[in-house]
mmCIF file of C-alpha atoms and ligand atoms in Angstrom:
data_model
loop_
_atom_site.group_PDB
_atom_site.id
_atom_site.type_symbol
_atom_site.label_atom_id
_atom_site.label_comp_id
_atom_site.label_asym_id
_atom_site.label_seq_id
_atom_site.Cartn_x
_atom_site.Cartn_y
_atom_site.Cartn_z
ATOM 1 C CA MET V 131 1.503 10.757 -25.170
ATOM 2 C CA ASN V 132 2.919 13.882 -23.532
ATOM 3 C CA CYS V 133 3.053 15.420 -20.077
ATOM 4 C CA THR V 134 -0.033 17.646 -19.801
ATOM 5 C CA ALA V 135 1.912 20.265 -17.827
ATOM 6 C CA CYS V 136 5.209 20.658 -19.720
ATOM 7 C CA THR V 137 4.493 18.598 -22.897
ATOM 8 C CA ALA V 138 7.582 16.419 -22.426
ATOM 9 C CA PRO V 139 7.095 13.064 -24.142
ATOM 10 C CA LEU V 140 6.018 10.234 -21.847
ATOM 11 C CA THR V 141 6.881 6.573 -22.226
ATOM 12 C CA THR V 142 3.791 5.430 -20.355
ATOM 13 C CA SER V 143 0.269 6.785 -20.129
ATOM 14 C CA ALA V 144 0.142 9.483 -17.437
ATOM 15 C CA GLN V 145 -0.857 13.091 -16.790
ATOM 16 C CA LEU V 146 2.473 14.346 -15.490
ATOM 17 C CA CYS V 147 6.080 13.482 -16.281
ATOM 18 C CA ASP V 148 8.361 12.537 -13.380
ATOM 19 C CA ALA V 149 9.892 16.030 -13.248
ATOM 20 C CA CYS V 150 6.542 17.819 -13.009
ATOM 21 C CA ALA V 151 5.328 15.323 -10.409
ATOM 22 C CA HIS V 152 8.508 15.848 -8.391
ATOM 23 C CA GLY V 153 8.243 19.636 -8.656
ATOM 24 C CA LEU V 154 4.659 19.459 -7.443
ATOM 25 C CA ASP V 155 5.678 17.240 -4.531
ATOM 26 C CA VAL V 156 8.479 19.627 -3.502
ATOM 27 C CA ARG V 157 6.153 22.633 -3.577
ATOM 28 C CA LEU V 158 3.398 20.863 -1.624
ATOM 29 C CA ASP V 159 6.033 20.024 0.970
ATOM 30 C CA GLU V 160 7.214 23.658 1.140
ATOM 31 C CA LEU V 161 3.881 25.483 1.233
ATOM 32 C CA PRO V 162 3.004 24.707 4.889
ATOM 33 C CA VAL V 163 6.503 25.924 5.812
ATOM 34 C CA TYR V 164 5.944 29.160 3.926
ATOM 35 C CA TYR V 165 2.638 29.546 5.705
ATOM 36 C CA LEU V 166 4.378 29.375 9.084
ATOM 37 C CA LEU V 167 7.243 31.653 8.059
ATOM 38 C CA LEU V 168 4.839 34.270 6.742
ATOM 39 C CA ALA V 169 3.476 34.777 10.271
ATOM 40 C CA ASP V 170 6.679 36.737 10.940
ATOM 41 C CA ARG V 171 6.035 38.985 7.969
ATOM 42 C CA LEU V 172 2.586 40.174 8.994
ATOM 43 C CA GLN V 173 3.828 43.411 10.500
ATOM 44 C CA PRO V 174 5.670 45.965 8.398
ATOM 45 C CA GLY V 175 9.180 46.263 9.734
ATOM 46 C CA ALA V 176 9.072 42.873 11.416
ATOM 47 C CA ALA V 177 12.056 40.667 10.645
ATOM 48 C CA ARG V 178 14.112 43.694 9.692
ATOM 49 C CA GLY V 179 17.508 43.846 11.295
ATOM 50 C CA ASP V 180 18.554 47.488 11.356
ATOM 51 C CA GLY V 181 15.531 48.795 9.545
ATOM 52 C CA PRO V 182 14.136 52.299 9.793
ATOM 53 C CA VAL V 183 12.592 51.721 13.191
ATOM 54 C CA ALA V 184 11.830 55.397 13.820
ATOM 55 C CA LEU V 185 9.950 55.610 10.571
ATOM 56 C CA VAL V 186 7.891 52.574 11.420
ATOM 57 C CA ARG V 187 7.106 54.018 14.852
ATOM 58 C CA GLU V 188 5.908 57.299 13.460
ATOM 59 C CA ALA V 189 3.602 55.806 10.877
ATOM 60 C CA PRO V 190 2.685 52.330 12.047
ATOM 61 C CA LEU V 191 0.825 50.228 9.559
ATOM 62 C CA PRO V 192 -1.280 47.640 11.365
ATOM 63 C CA VAL V 193 -0.553 44.757 9.050
ATOM 64 C CA ARG V 194 0.745 43.820 5.622
ATOM 65 C CA VAL V 195 -2.345 43.189 3.585
ATOM 66 C CA ASP V 196 -0.566 41.062 0.963
ATOM 67 C CA VAL V 197 0.726 38.679 3.642
ATOM 68 C CA LEU V 198 -2.603 38.629 5.435
ATOM 69 C CA THR V 199 -4.406 37.776 2.196
ATOM 70 C CA MET V 200 -2.078 34.852 1.580
ATOM 71 C CA ARG V 201 -2.602 33.523 5.127
ATOM 72 C CA ALA V 202 -6.353 34.158 5.428
ATOM 73 C CA GLU V 203 -9.381 32.229 4.259
ATOM 74 C CA GLY V 204 -9.366 32.499 0.471
ATOM 75 C CA GLY V 205 -5.558 32.494 0.250
ATOM 76 C CA MET V 206 -3.153 29.559 0.306
ATOM 77 C CA VAL V 207 -5.543 27.381 2.301
ATOM 78 C CA SER V 208 -8.328 27.721 -0.245
ATOM 79 C CA VAL V 209 -6.118 26.883 -3.228
ATOM 80 C CA LEU V 210 -4.885 23.726 -1.502
ATOM 81 C CA GLU V 211 -8.289 22.680 -0.183
ATOM 82 C CA SER V 212 -10.076 23.186 -3.482
ATOM 83 C CA TRP V 213 -7.498 21.032 -5.287
ATOM 84 C CA ARG V 214 -7.758 18.366 -2.638
ATOM 85 C CA GLU V 215 -11.518 18.437 -2.983
ATOM 86 C CA ALA V 216 -11.330 18.225 -6.796
ATOM 87 C CA MET V 217 -8.945 15.288 -6.498
ATOM 88 C CA GLN V 218 -11.170 13.437 -4.017
ATOM 89 C CA ASP V 219 -14.206 14.155 -6.170
ATOM 90 C CA ALA V 220 -12.435 12.725 -9.233
ATOM 91 C CA ARG V 221 -11.708 9.579 -7.235
ATOM 92 C CA GLY V 222 -15.326 9.271 -6.125
ATOM 93 C CA TRP V 223 -14.455 10.067 -2.534
ATOM 94 C CA GLY V 224 -16.365 12.374 -0.220
ATOM 95 C CA ARG V 225 -15.443 15.934 0.614
ATOM 96 C CA PRO V 226 -12.474 16.230 2.934
ATOM 97 C CA ALA V 227 -13.205 17.829 6.285
ATOM 98 C CA ARG V 228 -12.093 21.409 6.843
ATOM 99 C CA VAL V 229 -11.398 21.518 10.549
ATOM 100 C CA GLY V 230 -9.060 23.330 12.872
ATOM 101 C CA THR V 231 -6.997 26.438 12.414
ATOM 102 C CA ILE V 232 -6.017 27.622 8.942
ATOM 103 C CA GLU V 233 -2.488 26.463 9.725
ATOM 104 C CA ARG V 234 -3.769 22.927 10.398
ATOM 105 C CA ARG V 235 -5.937 23.019 7.286
ATOM 106 C CA VAL V 236 -2.981 24.059 5.099
ATOM 107 C CA GLN V 237 -0.997 21.125 6.476
ATOM 108 C CA ALA V 238 -3.876 18.674 6.057
ATOM 109 C CA ALA V 239 -4.674 19.720 2.490
ATOM 110 C CA ALA V 240 -1.031 19.659 1.369
ATOM 111 C CA ARG V 241 -0.522 16.263 3.002
ATOM 112 C CA GLY V 242 -3.753 14.928 1.483
ATOM 113 C CA LEU V 243 -2.511 15.888 -1.968
ATOM 114 C CA ARG V 244 1.002 14.549 -1.431
ATOM 115 C CA ILE V 245 -0.127 11.096 -0.346
ATOM 116 C CA ASN V 246 -2.189 10.887 -3.535
ATOM 117 C CA LEU V 247 0.548 12.253 -5.762
ATOM 118 C CA ASP V 248 1.102 8.995 -7.637
ATOM 119 C CA TRP V 249 -2.542 8.866 -8.621
ATOM 120 C CA ILE V 250 -2.615 12.579 -9.473
ATOM 121 C CA ALA V 251 0.415 12.222 -11.745
ATOM 122 C CA ALA V 252 -0.977 9.102 -13.381
ATOM 123 C CA GLU V 253 -4.677 9.802 -13.734
ATOM 124 C CA PHE V 254 -6.024 13.090 -12.377
ATOM 125 C CA PRO V 255 -7.421 15.070 -15.347
ATOM 126 C CA GLY V 256 -6.756 18.342 -13.492
ATOM 127 C CA ALA V 257 -3.109 17.500 -12.802
ATOM 128 C CA ALA V 258 -1.603 20.031 -15.223
ATOM 129 C CA ASP V 259 -3.713 22.923 -13.962
ATOM 130 C CA MET V 260 -2.965 21.895 -10.409
ATOM 131 C CA ALA V 261 0.789 21.749 -11.051
ATOM 132 C CA ARG V 262 0.749 25.216 -12.620
ATOM 133 C CA GLU V 263 -1.404 26.768 -9.905
ATOM 134 C CA ILE V 264 0.672 25.281 -7.086
ATOM 135 C CA ARG V 265 3.856 26.508 -8.757
ATOM 136 C CA HIS V 266 2.379 30.015 -8.990
ATOM 137 C CA LEU V 267 1.251 29.887 -5.359
ATOM 138 C CA ALA V 268 4.682 28.770 -4.137
ATOM 139 C CA ARG V 269 6.322 31.594 -6.077
ATOM 140 C CA GLN V 270 3.917 34.170 -4.643
ATOM 141 C CA ALA V 271 4.393 32.931 -1.077
ATOM 142 C CA ASN V 272 8.152 32.906 -1.516
ATOM 143 C CA ALA V 273 8.144 36.448 -2.885
ATOM 144 C CA LEU V 274 6.273 37.676 0.216
ATOM 145 C CA LEU V 275 8.908 36.268 2.535
ATOM 146 C CA ASP V 276 11.753 38.657 1.896
ATOM 147 C CA PRO V 277 10.894 42.323 1.760
ATOM 148 C CA ALA V 278 13.880 43.379 3.857
ATOM 149 C CA PRO V 279 15.676 46.573 2.841
ATOM 150 C CA GLY V 280 19.197 46.266 1.487
ATOM 151 C CA VAL V 281 18.289 43.048 -0.264
ATOM 152 C CA LEU V 282 18.491 42.957 -4.023
ATOM 153 C CA ARG V 283 16.501 40.683 -6.192
ATOM 154 C CA VAL V 284 18.871 39.142 -8.731
ATOM 155 C CA GLY V 285 16.582 37.016 -10.820
ATOM 156 C CA ASP V 286 14.849 33.675 -10.750
ATOM 157 C CA CYS V 287 16.436 30.367 -9.851
ATOM 158 C CA ALA V 288 17.417 28.596 -13.063
ATOM 159 C CA ALA V 289 17.952 25.171 -11.514
ATOM 160 C CA ASP V 290 16.461 22.253 -13.378
ATOM 161 C CA LEU V 291 14.573 20.146 -10.833
ATOM 162 C CA GLY V 292 14.716 17.341 -13.366
ATOM 163 C CA GLY V 293 13.585 16.954 -16.950
ATOM 164 C CA GLY V 294 13.156 20.663 -17.605
ATOM 165 C CA ASP V 295 11.058 21.676 -14.595
ATOM 166 C CA ILE V 296 12.809 24.951 -13.837
ATOM 167 C CA CYS V 297 12.664 25.952 -10.155
ATOM 168 C CA GLY V 298 11.943 29.641 -10.822
ATOM 169 C CA ALA V 299 11.996 30.817 -7.180
ATOM 170 C CA PRO V 300 13.088 34.462 -6.766
ATOM 171 C CA LEU V 301 16.731 34.837 -5.728
ATOM 172 C CA ARG V 302 17.926 37.674 -3.530
ATOM 173 C CA VAL V 303 21.301 38.900 -2.336
ATOM 174 C CA PRO V 304 21.592 40.362 1.165
ATOM 175 C CA ALA V 305 24.091 43.213 1.432
ATOM 176 C CA GLY V 306 27.612 41.830 1.637
ATOM 177 C CA ALA V 307 26.650 38.286 0.739
ATOM 178 C CA ALA V 308 29.226 36.172 -1.042
ATOM 179 C CA SER V 309 26.823 33.606 -2.363
ATOM 180 C CA ILE V 310 23.155 33.132 -3.141
ATOM 181 C CA ARG V 311 21.294 30.011 -2.183
ATOM 182 C CA CYS V 312 17.851 29.271 -3.566
ATOM 183 C CA ARG V 313 15.569 28.841 -0.567
ATOM 184 C CA LEU V 314 13.289 26.556 -2.529
ATOM 185 C CA CYS V 315 15.648 24.000 -4.081
ATOM 186 C CA GLY V 316 18.971 24.732 -2.336
ATOM 187 C CA THR V 317 21.024 25.481 -5.449
ATOM 188 C CA ASP V 318 24.057 27.706 -4.758
ATOM 189 C CA TYR V 319 24.985 30.539 -7.088
ATOM 190 C CA PRO V 320 28.507 31.960 -6.680
ATOM 191 C CA PRO V 321 29.030 35.678 -7.491
ATOM 192 C CA HIS V 322 30.400 35.103 -10.992
ATOM 193 C CA THR V 323 26.999 33.756 -12.021
ATOM 194 C CA TRP V 324 24.954 36.697 -10.724
ATOM 195 C CA MET V 325 25.185 38.848 -13.823
ATOM 196 C CA THR V 326 23.953 35.987 -15.952
ATOM 197 C CA LEU V 327 21.075 35.437 -13.552
ATOM 198 C CA ALA V 328 20.181 39.113 -13.542
ATOM 199 C CA THR V 329 20.017 39.342 -17.311
ATOM 200 C CA GLY V 330 17.852 36.235 -17.510
ATOM 201 C CA ALA V 331 20.277 34.808 -20.071
ATOM 202 C CA TRP V 332 20.870 31.639 -18.140
ATOM 203 C CA ALA V 333 22.267 28.787 -20.191
ATOM 204 C CA PRO V 334 21.650 25.198 -19.029
ATOM 205 C CA PRO V 335 22.691 25.477 -15.363
ATOM 206 C CA THR V 336 25.651 23.133 -15.563
ATOM 207 C CA GLY V 337 28.107 23.823 -12.799
ATOM 208 C CA ALA V 338 25.722 26.149 -10.943
ATOM 209 C CA ALA V 339 24.666 23.543 -8.431
ATOM 210 C CA ALA V 340 27.890 23.374 -6.494
HETATM 211 ZN ZN1 LIG Z 903 6.104 17.555 -17.247
HETATM 212 ZN ZN1 LIG Z 904 15.750 26.952 -6.937
#
């Protein structure tokens, strides 16, 4: 029997290996935080230090549509709620309530999935699709967080969250930075590793997690 998400061999009957289950748990924990942080990114030019303020004043855009889409009905909240609903349905439970603000609903849906993570990893037939979709969602939300000028994207985090579940969050270097830290998993990348990251030729990340 193999993990349905990453095909790693499993010693016991389950849908997800420990690494994929852990990765899913980490991302479900992070998504409500991303949701909150993205509120600061709704306006173009917001969260910029010494950005081109004059430019923004002359041609004000009302809102960043990509951020709005992620935070609105149909965005992050709908992905989380539909997976929670599918999970509850598979368990023979009723539909979870969708009440309160979208922020509250994101929190409730993510929490509802996390407290059932053991069952999802062991038995939920949709576990692999869910793990992949949540990983994609976390990457998208993360990518929306840092559009500041003067920040270079170096590559994707190569840290192994365990058993081959590669973190994959985008890594960026602010001007003058001496180190890069992955905002998803906390791995530090000193400057001598940046070229390797940028070329995507990352060997097993031994020694990267200082
Ligand atoms: Zn796996
Ligand atoms: Zn990472």
